[in-house]
PDB file of C-alpha atoms in Angstrom:
ATOM      1  CA  MET A  24      11.667 -19.342  48.840  1.00 42.00           C
ATOM      2  CA  ASP A  25      11.161 -17.131  51.892  1.00 43.00           C
ATOM      3  CA  SER A  26       8.908 -14.073  52.004  1.00 39.00           C
ATOM      4  CA  THR A  27      11.819 -11.632  51.634  1.00 43.00           C
ATOM      5  CA  SER A  28      13.096 -13.211  48.427  1.00 45.00           C
ATOM      6  CA  THR A  29       9.563 -13.524  47.051  1.00 41.00           C
ATOM      7  CA  LEU A  30       8.878  -9.843  47.660  1.00 42.00           C
ATOM      8  CA  LYS A  31      12.292  -8.918  46.244  1.00 46.00           C
ATOM      9  CA  ALA A  32      11.548 -10.875  43.065  1.00 45.00           C
ATOM     10  CA  PHE A  33       8.360  -8.880  42.553  1.00 44.00           C
ATOM     11  CA  SER A  34       9.970  -5.539  43.402  1.00 43.00           C
ATOM     12  CA  ASP A  35      12.871  -6.244  41.020  1.00 46.00           C
ATOM     13  CA  ASN A  36      10.350  -6.972  38.252  1.00 44.00           C
ATOM     14  CA  THR A  37      11.881 -10.437  37.840  1.00 45.00           C
ATOM     15  CA  ALA A  38       8.492 -12.054  38.331  1.00 57.00           C
ATOM     16  CA  GLN A  39       6.255 -11.677  35.303  1.00 71.00           C
ATOM     17  CA  ALA A  40       2.689 -12.604  34.571  1.00 76.00           C
ATOM     18  CA  PRO A  41       2.531 -16.191  33.369  1.00 78.00           C
ATOM     19  CA  ASP A  42       1.961 -16.982  29.744  1.00 80.00           C
ATOM     20  CA  GLU A  43      -1.236 -18.753  28.756  1.00 81.00           C
ATOM     21  CA  LYS A  44       0.305 -22.228  28.539  1.00 83.00           C
ATOM     22  CA  THR A  45       1.931 -21.950  31.970  1.00 82.00           C
ATOM     23  CA  PHE A  46      -1.232 -20.631  33.623  1.00 80.00           C
ATOM     24  CA  TRP A  47      -3.555 -23.312  32.247  1.00 78.00           C
ATOM     25  CA  ALA A  48      -1.073 -26.108  32.998  1.00 79.00           C
ATOM     26  CA  LYS A  49      -0.811 -24.979  36.630  1.00 78.00           C
ATOM     27  CA  MET A  50      -4.580 -24.578  36.907  1.00 79.00           C
ATOM     28  CA  LYS A  51      -5.314 -28.026  35.461  1.00 81.00           C
ATOM     29  CA  GLY A  52      -2.696 -29.618  37.670  1.00 73.00           C
ATOM     30  CA  SER A  53      -3.891 -28.029  40.887  1.00 75.00           C
ATOM     31  CA  VAL A  54      -7.655 -27.566  40.551  1.00 74.00           C
ATOM     32  CA  LYS A  55      -8.518 -30.686  42.565  1.00 74.00           C
ATOM     33  CA  LYS A  56      -6.006 -29.924  45.329  1.00 73.00           C
ATOM     34  CA  ALA A  57      -6.666 -26.175  45.453  1.00 73.00           C
ATOM     35  CA  GLY A  58     -10.441 -26.305  45.395  1.00 80.00           C
ATOM     36  CA  GLU A  59     -13.181 -24.598  43.436  1.00 85.00           C
ATOM     37  CA  GLU A  60     -12.902 -21.200  45.133  1.00 86.00           C
ATOM     38  CA  LEU A  61      -9.209 -20.780  44.298  1.00 86.00           C
ATOM     39  CA  ALA A  62      -9.743 -22.088  40.778  1.00 89.00           C
ATOM     40  CA  ILE A  63     -12.550 -19.600  40.102  1.00 92.00           C
ATOM     41  CA  MET A  64     -10.490 -16.752  41.586  1.00 91.00           C
ATOM     42  CA  GLY A  65      -7.491 -17.680  39.442  1.00 92.00           C
ATOM     43  CA  ILE A  66      -9.437 -18.144  36.229  1.00 93.00           C
ATOM     44  CA  LYS A  67     -11.461 -14.944  36.549  1.00 95.00           C
ATOM     45  CA  SER A  68      -8.267 -13.046  37.394  1.00 95.00           C
ATOM     46  CA  TRP A  69      -6.655 -14.505  34.264  1.00 92.00           C
ATOM     47  CA  LEU A  70      -9.674 -13.557  32.158  1.00 95.00           C
ATOM     48  CA  ALA A  71      -9.666  -9.995  33.518  1.00 96.00           C
ATOM     49  CA  MET A  72      -5.919  -9.667  32.968  1.00 94.00           C
ATOM     50  CA  THR A  73      -6.229 -10.758  29.344  1.00 94.00           C
ATOM     51  CA  ASP A  74      -9.304  -8.579  28.700  1.00 96.00           C
ATOM     52  CA  SER A  75      -8.471  -5.700  26.340  1.00 95.00           C
ATOM     53  CA  GLU A  76     -10.726  -3.401  28.390  1.00 95.00           C
ATOM     54  CA  THR A  77      -8.733  -3.901  31.611  1.00 96.00           C
ATOM     55  CA  SER A  78      -6.360  -1.028  32.419  1.00 96.00           C
ATOM     56  CA  VAL A  79      -2.604  -1.603  32.331  1.00 95.00           C
ATOM     57  CA  LYS A  80      -2.414  -0.875  36.072  1.00 95.00           C
ATOM     58  CA  HIS A  81      -5.011  -3.537  36.861  1.00 96.00           C
ATOM     59  CA  LYS A  82      -3.366  -6.004  34.469  1.00 95.00           C
ATOM     60  CA  ALA A  83      -0.093  -5.522  36.361  1.00 94.00           C
ATOM     61  CA  VAL A  84      -1.738  -6.190  39.741  1.00 95.00           C
ATOM     62  CA  LEU A  85      -3.515  -9.306  38.479  1.00 95.00           C
ATOM     63  CA  GLY A  86      -0.420 -10.465  36.603  1.00 92.00           C
ATOM     64  CA  GLY A  87       1.665 -10.247  39.772  1.00 91.00           C
ATOM     65  CA  ALA A  88      -0.809 -12.375  41.719  1.00 91.00           C
ATOM     66  CA  LEU A  89      -1.049 -14.903  38.883  1.00 91.00           C
ATOM     67  CA  ALA A  90       2.748 -15.063  38.657  1.00 88.00           C
ATOM     68  CA  TYR A  91       2.836 -15.905  42.360  1.00 85.00           C
ATOM     69  CA  PHE A  92       0.203 -18.603  41.797  1.00 83.00           C
ATOM     70  CA  VAL A  93       2.288 -20.381  39.134  1.00 82.00           C
ATOM     71  CA  LEU A  94       5.621 -20.094  40.965  1.00 77.00           C
ATOM     72  CA  PRO A  95       6.863 -23.592  41.735  1.00 67.00           C
ATOM     73  CA  THR A  96       8.119 -22.398  45.131  1.00 68.00           C
ATOM     74  CA  ASP A  97       6.465 -19.798  47.296  1.00 64.00           C
ATOM     75  CA  MET A  98       6.013 -18.896  50.964  1.00 62.00           C
ATOM     76  CA  VAL A  99       3.797 -21.933  51.664  1.00 61.00           C
ATOM     77  CA  PRO A 100       4.666 -24.786  49.258  1.00 63.00           C
ATOM     78  CA  ASP A 101       1.598 -26.045  47.402  1.00 57.00           C
ATOM     79  CA  VAL A 102       2.450 -29.651  48.269  1.00 54.00           C
ATOM     80  CA  ILE A 103       1.611 -29.127  51.954  1.00 61.00           C
ATOM     81  CA  ALA A 104      -1.812 -30.712  52.335  1.00 55.00           C
ATOM     82  CA  GLY A 105      -4.531 -28.437  53.640  1.00 61.00           C
ATOM     83  CA  VAL A 106      -2.544 -25.198  53.679  1.00 66.00           C
ATOM     84  CA  GLY A 107      -0.413 -25.254  50.540  1.00 69.00           C
ATOM     85  CA  PHE A 108      -2.644 -22.952  48.529  1.00 75.00           C
ATOM     86  CA  THR A 109      -3.601 -20.498  51.292  1.00 79.00           C
ATOM     87  CA  ASP A 110      -0.914 -18.005  50.307  1.00 82.00           C
ATOM     88  CA  ASP A 111      -1.917 -18.271  46.635  1.00 83.00           C
ATOM     89  CA  MET A 112      -5.541 -17.586  47.574  1.00 86.00           C
ATOM     90  CA  ALA A 113      -4.471 -14.615  49.686  1.00 88.00           C
ATOM     91  CA  ALA A 114      -2.462 -13.136  46.806  1.00 89.00           C
ATOM     92  CA  LEU A 115      -5.302 -13.619  44.315  1.00 91.00           C
ATOM     93  CA  THR A 116      -7.929 -12.256  46.722  1.00 93.00           C
ATOM     94  CA  LEU A 117      -5.834  -9.197  47.536  1.00 93.00           C
ATOM     95  CA  ALA A 118      -5.298  -8.538  43.840  1.00 94.00           C
ATOM     96  CA  ALA A 119      -8.981  -9.031  43.002  1.00 93.00           C
ATOM     97  CA  ASN A 120     -10.038  -6.692  45.800  1.00 94.00           C
ATOM     98  CA  SER A 121      -7.576  -4.033  44.705  1.00 94.00           C
ATOM     99  CA  VAL A 122      -8.698  -3.982  41.064  1.00 95.00           C
ATOM    100  CA  GLY A 123     -12.382  -3.650  41.954  1.00 89.00           C
ATOM    101  CA  SER A 124     -14.675  -3.674  38.950  1.00 91.00           C
ATOM    102  CA  ALA A 125     -11.930  -4.771  36.523  1.00 95.00           C
ATOM    103  CA  ILE A 126     -13.117  -8.312  37.249  1.00 96.00           C
ATOM    104  CA  LYS A 127     -16.529  -8.232  35.641  1.00 96.00           C
ATOM    105  CA  PRO A 128     -19.531 -10.514  36.185  1.00 95.00           C
ATOM    106  CA  GLU A 129     -18.886 -12.044  32.758  1.00 96.00           C
ATOM    107  CA  HIS A 130     -15.365 -13.036  33.891  1.00 96.00           C
ATOM    108  CA  GLU A 131     -16.942 -14.857  36.835  1.00 94.00           C
ATOM    109  CA  GLN A 132     -19.405 -16.688  34.569  1.00 96.00           C
ATOM    110  CA  GLN A 133     -16.726 -17.574  32.032  1.00 96.00           C
ATOM    111  CA  ALA A 134     -14.507 -18.840  34.870  1.00 94.00           C
ATOM    112  CA  ARG A 135     -17.247 -21.125  36.148  1.00 94.00           C
ATOM    113  CA  THR A 136     -17.856 -22.465  32.629  1.00 94.00           C
ATOM    114  CA  LYS A 137     -14.133 -23.114  32.074  1.00 91.00           C
ATOM    115  CA  LEU A 138     -13.770 -24.801  35.464  1.00 90.00           C
ATOM    116  CA  GLN A 139     -16.744 -27.052  34.765  1.00 90.00           C
ATOM    117  CA  ALA A 140     -15.228 -28.043  31.402  1.00 88.00           C
ATOM    118  CA  MET A 141     -11.874 -28.773  33.097  1.00 83.00           C
ATOM    119  CA  THR A 142     -13.382 -31.021  35.753  1.00 80.00           C
ATOM    120  CA  GLU A 143     -15.705 -33.087  33.538  1.00 78.00           C
TER     121      GLU A 143
END
């Protein structure tokens, strides 16, 4: 999928936030390849998006980035060793930076706890 079609999918609202099962399956399947930093960013974004105190606007931003993360095809395919997750990290970082304090310190701590449980 090229960048134009990826952006079009998001602008057409055809890309939706992943459901819980899809998100956790992708995270478990890619945590070793993607690395700890991406895993923490993804998990804390998921936790903030599913937090009842997060605004709808911030949920939409985080949901878009998480949808991009779980897409089987994206601008840089995840199967490319060394660079496959760079675009996913960029999308998640951009989303996290744009929602500011919606990602709370407790989301970070919960993310680290969940990641540790996944990798044991």
